[in-house]
């Protein structure tokens, strides 16, 4: 029998320290390791870019939570994205990306990897025919985000895996918004999962990090080679904080979802809100797919306000508990204006977002306080 998610979150990769019995893996603040004779490594460790025991603990835990064979921890989510793309693609290769990809992901393709000859096309992933039509002989990766940021679009992971594999391409899923607790892309056929562990996985807004988890052992080896060769690894302090956050991931996600559902209820009945974007709503175009592939619908809620951009910006200035800031997935509630903040870099591109859009990362504070805060900020 395999252990449950909460058990893995607390124990996978985290055996008690063999020397002291410490129940939490220590922070191995060390760069190199004493060898017993040339090549005589004591536990496989030789240099901390290649491997560090605190990072190993995190990597094993992430692999267990996503159901993969290999987990790799990076200095940021974008470092993880860069590593997988450069590991599996070369000049002239082609990638299909979501029509509303995370702004930083779009920028990585458009401003960095394009200069090295990587071709890409933003495609609405909810439209499988459009995805099939965009596949070329050079397509190496279909890059999926679901739900997407900030429009909360939903893509069918299982169906897209079939399209990718038929084309001889890999399916890579950015699982940042759902977290492994709500969604398990590898079990649905994805080849690699990407995380910005900065968000729900770390969960406390105190560390930046990224991760890759591979389903297949050989691909895991290739990614591990690139992690070491490119060098953007997670440091031991960051790995430790992330691992500490993971222990409560299941509890936090349940509360994020509880609170988000109540927030959605309030917004839906508010006269100054013109549209609420949340995959849990039966009217959401991705609702059925989300219900099939997610345990619950997450803590991210976007909505549009009457009065356009000015009113959306004013609303962001008026909340008291919802803190105005970028990022998401922490215990504290955040509010932001994607058009001018997280998605300013995609203004004027195909990925531009509506100017009257507001995005919430619903935290785990007392829900009545969150509702009262939004009510006062919206005005009645
Ligand atoms: C934040 C984020 C990233 C980038 O991660 P960093 O840790 O900021 O580098 C990638 N994808 C999604 C969906 C994100 O929200």
Coordinates of C-alpha atoms and ligand atoms in Angstrom, one line a residue:
X1 CA 0.0 0.0 0.0
X2 CA 1.3 3.4 -0.9
X3 CA 1.2 6.2 1.7
X4 CA -1.3 9.0 1.4
X5 CA -0.5 12.5 0.3
X6 CA -0.3 14.1 3.8
X7 CA 2.0 11.2 5.0
X8 CA 4.3 11.7 2.0
X9 CA 4.4 15.5 2.5
X10 CA 5.6 15.0 6.0
X11 CA 7.9 11.9 5.6
X12 CA 9.0 11.4 2.0
X13 CA 12.8 12.1 1.7
X14 CA 12.8 13.0 5.4
X15 CA 14.0 10.0 7.4
X16 CA 15.2 11.0 10.9
X17 CA 18.9 12.1 10.8
X18 CA 21.0 8.9 11.1
X19 CA 23.6 10.6 13.4
X20 CA 21.3 12.5 15.8
X21 CA 17.8 11.3 15.3
X22 CA 16.7 14.9 14.4
X23 CA 13.2 14.5 12.9
X24 CA 13.7 17.3 10.5
X25 CA 16.5 17.2 7.8
X26 CA 19.2 19.6 8.9
X27 CA 20.3 22.6 6.8
X28 CA 23.5 21.4 5.3
X29 CA 25.2 24.7 4.8
X30 CA 28.2 23.2 3.0
X31 CA 29.8 23.4 -0.4
X32 CA 32.1 20.3 -0.4
X33 CA 32.4 16.9 1.3
X34 CA 35.4 15.1 2.7
X35 CA 36.3 12.0 0.6
X36 CA 37.7 8.8 2.1
X37 CA 40.5 8.4 -0.4
X38 CA 40.2 9.6 -4.0
X39 CA 36.7 8.9 -5.3
X40 CA 35.6 7.6 -1.8
X41 CA 32.4 9.5 -1.4
X42 CA 30.6 8.7 1.8
X43 CA 27.0 9.1 0.7
X44 CA 27.4 10.1 -3.0
X45 CA 27.9 13.8 -2.1
X46 CA 31.0 15.6 -3.6
X47 CA 30.0 19.2 -4.3
X48 CA 26.7 21.0 -3.4
X49 CA 25.9 22.2 -6.9
X50 CA 25.7 18.6 -7.9
X51 CA 23.9 17.5 -4.8
X52 CA 23.3 18.7 -1.2
X53 CA 21.4 16.5 1.4
X54 CA 18.9 19.3 2.3
X55 CA 18.1 19.7 -1.4
X56 CA 17.9 15.9 -1.8
X57 CA 15.3 15.7 0.9
X58 CA 13.2 18.3 -0.9
X59 CA 13.7 16.7 -4.3
X60 CA 12.6 13.2 -3.0
X61 CA 9.6 14.7 -1.4
X62 CA 8.5 16.6 -4.5
X63 CA 9.0 13.4 -6.6
X64 CA 6.8 11.5 -4.2
X65 CA 4.0 14.1 -4.1
X66 CA 3.8 14.3 -7.9
X67 CA 4.2 10.6 -8.4
X68 CA 7.4 11.0 -10.5
X69 CA 10.7 9.1 -10.6
X70 CA 12.9 12.2 -10.1
X71 CA 12.5 15.6 -8.5
X72 CA 14.9 18.5 -9.0
X73 CA 14.9 21.8 -7.0
X74 CA 15.9 25.1 -8.6
X75 CA 16.6 28.6 -7.6
X76 CA 13.3 29.8 -9.0
X77 CA 10.4 28.6 -11.1
X78 CA 11.9 30.3 -14.2
X79 CA 15.2 28.6 -13.7
X80 CA 13.4 25.3 -13.7
X81 CA 11.5 26.3 -16.9
X82 CA 14.8 27.3 -18.6
X83 CA 16.4 24.1 -17.6
X84 CA 13.7 21.8 -19.0
X85 CA 13.4 23.8 -22.2
X86 CA 17.1 23.8 -22.9
X87 CA 17.4 20.1 -21.9
X88 CA 14.9 19.0 -24.5
X89 CA 14.9 21.6 -27.2
X90 CA 17.5 23.1 -29.5
X91 CA 17.6 25.8 -32.3
X92 CA 14.8 25.3 -34.8
X93 CA 12.6 23.3 -32.4
X94 CA 9.1 24.5 -31.7
X95 CA 7.0 24.7 -28.6
X96 CA 3.2 25.3 -28.2
X97 CA 2.5 27.5 -25.2
X98 CA -0.8 28.6 -23.6
X99 CA -2.5 31.5 -25.2
X100 CA -2.6 33.1 -21.7
X101 CA 0.7 31.8 -20.3
X102 CA 2.2 33.2 -17.1
X103 CA 3.9 36.5 -18.2
X104 CA 7.4 35.4 -17.1
X105 CA 7.0 32.2 -19.1
X106 CA 6.0 34.2 -22.2
X107 CA 9.0 36.6 -21.7
X108 CA 11.4 33.6 -21.4
X109 CA 10.2 32.4 -24.8
X110 CA 9.8 35.8 -26.5
X111 CA 12.9 37.6 -25.2
X112 CA 15.4 34.9 -24.3
X113 CA 14.9 31.5 -25.9
X114 CA 13.7 33.0 -29.2
X115 CA 17.2 34.6 -29.6
X116 CA 18.6 31.1 -29.4
X117 CA 16.4 29.9 -32.3
X118 CA 13.5 28.3 -30.3
X119 CA 10.2 28.8 -32.1
X120 CA 6.9 29.1 -30.2
X121 CA 3.2 29.7 -30.8
X122 CA 0.7 30.8 -28.2
X123 CA -2.4 28.7 -28.7
X124 CA -5.7 28.6 -26.6
X125 CA -5.2 25.2 -25.0
X126 CA -8.9 24.7 -24.3
X127 CA -9.3 24.3 -28.1
X128 CA -7.9 20.9 -28.9
X129 CA -8.3 21.4 -32.7
X130 CA -6.3 24.6 -32.5
X131 CA -3.6 22.7 -30.7
X132 CA -3.5 19.9 -33.2
X133 CA -3.4 22.4 -36.0
X134 CA -0.4 24.2 -34.4
X135 CA 1.7 21.0 -34.2
X136 CA 4.6 20.9 -36.7
X137 CA 7.3 18.3 -37.3
X138 CA 9.6 20.4 -35.2
X139 CA 7.2 20.5 -32.2
X140 CA 9.2 19.1 -29.2
X141 CA 7.0 20.3 -26.3
X142 CA 3.4 21.3 -25.6
X143 CA 3.6 23.5 -22.6
X144 CA 0.5 23.5 -20.4
X145 CA -0.7 25.7 -17.6
X146 CA -3.9 24.8 -15.9
X147 CA -5.5 26.7 -14.4
X148 CA -3.9 29.7 -16.1
X149 CA -2.7 32.9 -14.7
X150 CA -4.6 35.3 -14.4
X151 CA -7.6 34.2 -16.5
X152 CA -8.0 30.8 -14.9
X153 CA -8.5 29.0 -18.2
X154 CA -8.5 25.2 -17.9
X155 CA -6.8 22.7 -20.3
X156 CA -7.5 19.0 -20.5
X157 CA -4.2 17.4 -19.5
X158 CA -5.1 13.9 -20.5
X159 CA -6.3 15.0 -24.0
X160 CA -3.2 17.2 -24.5
X161 CA -0.9 14.4 -23.5
X162 CA -2.4 12.3 -26.2
X163 CA -1.9 15.1 -28.8
X164 CA 1.7 15.6 -27.7
X165 CA 2.6 11.9 -27.7
X166 CA 1.1 11.3 -31.1
X167 CA 3.3 14.1 -32.4
X168 CA 6.4 12.7 -30.7
X169 CA 6.5 15.7 -28.3
X170 CA 6.6 16.0 -24.6
X171 CA 3.8 17.3 -22.4
X172 CA 5.1 19.7 -19.8
X173 CA 2.6 21.0 -17.2
X174 CA 3.2 24.0 -15.0
X175 CA 1.3 22.8 -11.9
X176 CA 1.9 26.0 -9.9
X177 CA -1.7 27.1 -9.6
X178 CA -3.1 23.8 -8.6
X179 CA -0.2 22.3 -6.5
X180 CA 0.3 18.6 -6.4
X181 CA -2.4 18.3 -3.8
X182 CA -5.2 19.4 -6.2
X183 CA -3.8 18.0 -9.4
X184 CA -1.4 15.3 -10.5
X185 CA -0.4 15.8 -14.1
X186 CA 2.0 12.8 -14.4
X187 CA -0.8 10.4 -13.6
X188 CA -2.8 12.0 -16.4
X189 CA 0.0 11.4 -18.9
X190 CA 2.2 14.5 -18.6
X191 CA 6.0 13.9 -18.9
X192 CA 7.3 16.7 -16.7
X193 CA 5.7 18.8 -14.0
X194 CA 7.1 22.3 -13.4
X195 CA 6.5 24.4 -10.2
X196 CA 7.2 27.8 -9.0
X197 CA 7.6 26.5 -5.4
X198 CA 7.6 30.2 -4.5
X199 CA 3.8 29.9 -4.6
X200 CA 1.6 27.2 -2.9
X201 CA 4.3 24.6 -2.4
X202 CA 6.4 26.9 -0.2
X203 CA 3.2 28.6 0.8
X204 CA 4.5 31.3 3.2
X205 CA 5.8 34.0 0.9
X206 CA 9.3 33.6 2.4
X207 CA 11.3 31.9 -0.3
X208 CA 11.7 31.8 -4.1
X209 CA 12.2 28.4 -5.7
X210 CA 11.3 26.1 -8.6
X211 CA 11.1 22.5 -9.3
X212 CA 10.9 19.9 -12.1
X213 CA 9.5 16.4 -11.6
X214 CA 9.9 13.8 -14.4
X215 CA 7.8 10.7 -14.9
X216 CA 10.4 8.7 -16.8
X217 CA 13.7 7.8 -15.3
X218 CA 15.8 8.5 -18.4
X219 CA 14.2 12.0 -18.9
X220 CA 14.9 12.6 -15.1
X221 CA 18.6 11.8 -15.7
X222 CA 18.7 14.3 -18.6
X223 CA 17.1 17.0 -16.5
X224 CA 19.4 16.3 -13.6
X225 CA 22.4 16.6 -15.9
X226 CA 21.2 20.0 -17.0
X227 CA 20.4 21.1 -13.5
X228 CA 24.1 20.5 -12.6
X229 CA 25.5 21.7 -15.9
X230 CA 23.5 25.0 -15.8
X231 CA 23.8 25.4 -12.1
X232 CA 20.6 27.3 -11.0
X233 CA 20.1 25.0 -8.0
X234 CA 18.1 25.7 -4.8
X235 CA 20.4 26.5 -1.9
X236 CA 20.1 24.5 1.3
X237 CA 18.3 27.3 3.3
X238 CA 15.8 27.8 0.5
X239 CA 15.3 24.0 0.2
X240 CA 14.7 23.7 4.0
X241 CA 12.1 26.5 4.0
X242 CA 10.3 25.0 1.1
X243 CA 10.3 21.5 2.7
X244 CA 8.9 23.1 5.9
X245 CA 6.1 24.7 3.9
X246 CA 5.2 21.4 2.1
X247 CA 4.4 19.6 5.4
X248 CA 1.1 21.6 5.7
X249 CA 0.3 21.8 1.9
X250 CA -2.8 19.6 2.1
X251 CA -4.2 21.6 5.1
X252 CA -3.5 24.9 3.5
X253 CA -5.0 24.0 0.1
X254 CA -8.2 22.8 1.7
X255 CA -8.6 26.2 3.5
X256 CA -7.5 28.2 0.4
X257 CA -10.3 26.4 -1.5
X258 CA -12.9 26.9 1.3
X259 CA -12.2 30.6 1.5
X260 CA -12.0 31.0 -2.3
X261 CA -15.5 29.4 -2.6
X262 CA -16.9 31.9 -0.1
X263 CA -15.2 34.9 -1.9
X264 CA -16.6 33.7 -5.2
X265 CA -20.1 33.6 -3.7
X266 CA -19.8 37.2 -2.5
X267 CA -18.4 38.5 -5.8
X268 CA -21.0 36.7 -7.9
X269 CA -23.8 38.5 -6.2
X270 CA -22.1 41.9 -6.1
X271 CA -23.6 44.6 -8.4
X272 CA -20.2 46.2 -9.1
X273 CA -18.7 42.9 -10.3
X274 CA -19.4 42.1 -14.0
X275 CA -17.7 38.7 -14.3
X276 CA -16.1 36.2 -11.9
X277 CA -13.5 33.8 -13.3
X278 CA -13.3 30.6 -11.2
X279 CA -13.1 27.0 -12.5
X280 CA -15.4 25.9 -9.7
X281 CA -18.3 27.8 -11.2
X282 CA -20.6 25.5 -13.3
X283 CA -20.7 28.3 -16.0
X284 CA -16.9 28.4 -16.4
X285 CA -16.0 27.0 -19.8
X286 CA -13.4 24.6 -18.2
X287 CA -15.6 23.5 -15.3
X288 CA -16.1 19.9 -16.4
X289 CA -12.5 19.3 -17.3
X290 CA -11.4 20.9 -14.0
X291 CA -13.8 18.8 -12.1
X292 CA -12.4 15.7 -13.8
X293 CA -8.7 16.4 -13.2
X294 CA -8.7 18.5 -10.0
X295 CA -9.6 17.5 -6.4
X296 CA -11.0 21.0 -5.8
X297 CA -10.7 24.3 -7.7
X298 CA -8.0 26.2 -5.9
X299 CA -7.5 29.5 -4.2
X300 CA -7.1 31.9 -7.1
X301 CA -10.0 34.0 -8.2
X302 CA -10.1 36.7 -10.9
X303 CA -13.0 39.1 -11.6
X304 CA -13.9 42.1 -13.7
X305 CA -15.3 45.3 -12.2
X306 CA -17.8 47.8 -13.5
X307 CA -16.0 51.1 -14.2
X308 CA -13.0 49.8 -16.1
X309 CA -9.3 50.1 -15.4
X310 CA -9.6 53.1 -13.0
X311 CA -12.1 51.3 -10.8
X312 CA -10.0 48.1 -10.8
X313 CA -6.9 50.0 -9.8
X314 CA -8.8 51.9 -7.1
X315 CA -10.2 48.6 -5.7
X316 CA -6.7 47.3 -5.3
X317 CA -5.8 50.4 -3.2
X318 CA -8.8 50.1 -0.9
X319 CA -8.5 46.6 0.6
X320 CA -7.0 46.3 4.0
X321 CA -6.4 42.5 4.6
X322 CA -5.9 41.7 0.9
X323 CA -2.4 43.1 0.5
X324 CA -1.5 44.8 -2.8
X325 CA 1.3 42.7 -4.2
X326 CA 2.5 40.4 -6.9
X327 CA 2.9 36.6 -6.3
X328 CA 0.3 34.2 -5.0
X329 CA -0.2 31.0 -3.0
X330 CA 1.0 32.2 0.4
X331 CA -1.1 32.1 3.6
X332 CA -1.9 35.8 3.3
X333 CA -4.4 37.1 0.9
X334 CA -3.1 39.2 -2.0
X335 CA -4.8 41.5 -4.5
X336 CA -3.3 42.8 -7.7
X337 CA -4.1 44.4 -11.1
X338 CA -2.6 42.0 -13.7
X339 CA -2.7 44.6 -16.5
X340 CA -0.4 47.0 -14.7
X341 CA 1.5 44.5 -12.5
X342 CA 2.2 40.8 -13.2
X343 CA 1.2 41.0 -16.8
X344 CA 2.6 44.4 -17.8
X345 CA 5.2 42.6 -19.8
X346 CA 2.6 41.1 -22.1
X347 CA 0.8 44.4 -22.8
X348 CA 0.3 44.8 -26.6
X349 CA 0.9 41.1 -27.2
X350 CA -1.5 38.3 -27.9
X351 CA -1.5 37.6 -24.2
X352 CA -2.7 41.0 -23.0
X353 CA -5.3 40.8 -20.2
X354 CA -8.5 42.9 -19.7
X355 CA -7.8 46.3 -18.1
X356 CA -10.8 45.9 -15.7
X357 CA -9.4 42.6 -14.3
X358 CA -8.5 42.1 -10.7
X359 CA -6.8 38.9 -9.4
X360 CA -7.0 37.6 -5.9
X361 CA -4.9 35.0 -4.2
X362 CA -7.3 34.0 -1.4
X363 CA -5.3 33.3 1.8
X364 CA -6.2 31.3 4.8
X365 CA -7.2 34.1 7.2
X366 CA -10.7 34.1 8.9
X367 CA -13.0 34.0 6.0
X368 CA -15.5 36.5 7.4
X369 CA -12.7 39.1 7.6
X370 CA -11.8 38.5 4.0
X371 CA -15.5 38.9 2.9
X372 CA -15.9 42.1 5.0
X373 CA -12.7 43.5 3.5
X374 CA -13.8 42.9 -0.1
X375 CA -17.3 44.3 0.7
X376 CA -15.9 47.6 2.0
X377 CA -13.5 47.9 -0.8
X378 CA -16.1 47.3 -3.5
X379 CA -18.6 49.6 -1.8
X380 CA -22.3 48.5 -1.7
Ligands
LIG1 C1 5.4 32.6 -10.4 C2 5.2 31.6 -11.5 C3 6.2 31.2 -12.3 C4 7.7 31.6 -12.2 O1 8.2 31.2 -10.9 P1 9.3 32.1 -10.1 O2 9.5 31.3 -8.9 O3 8.8 33.4 -9.9 O4 10.5 32.1 -11.0 C5 5.9 30.2 -13.3 N1 4.7 29.8 -13.5 C6 3.6 30.3 -12.8 C7 2.2 29.8 -13.1 C8 3.8 31.2 -11.8 O5 2.8 31.7 -11.1

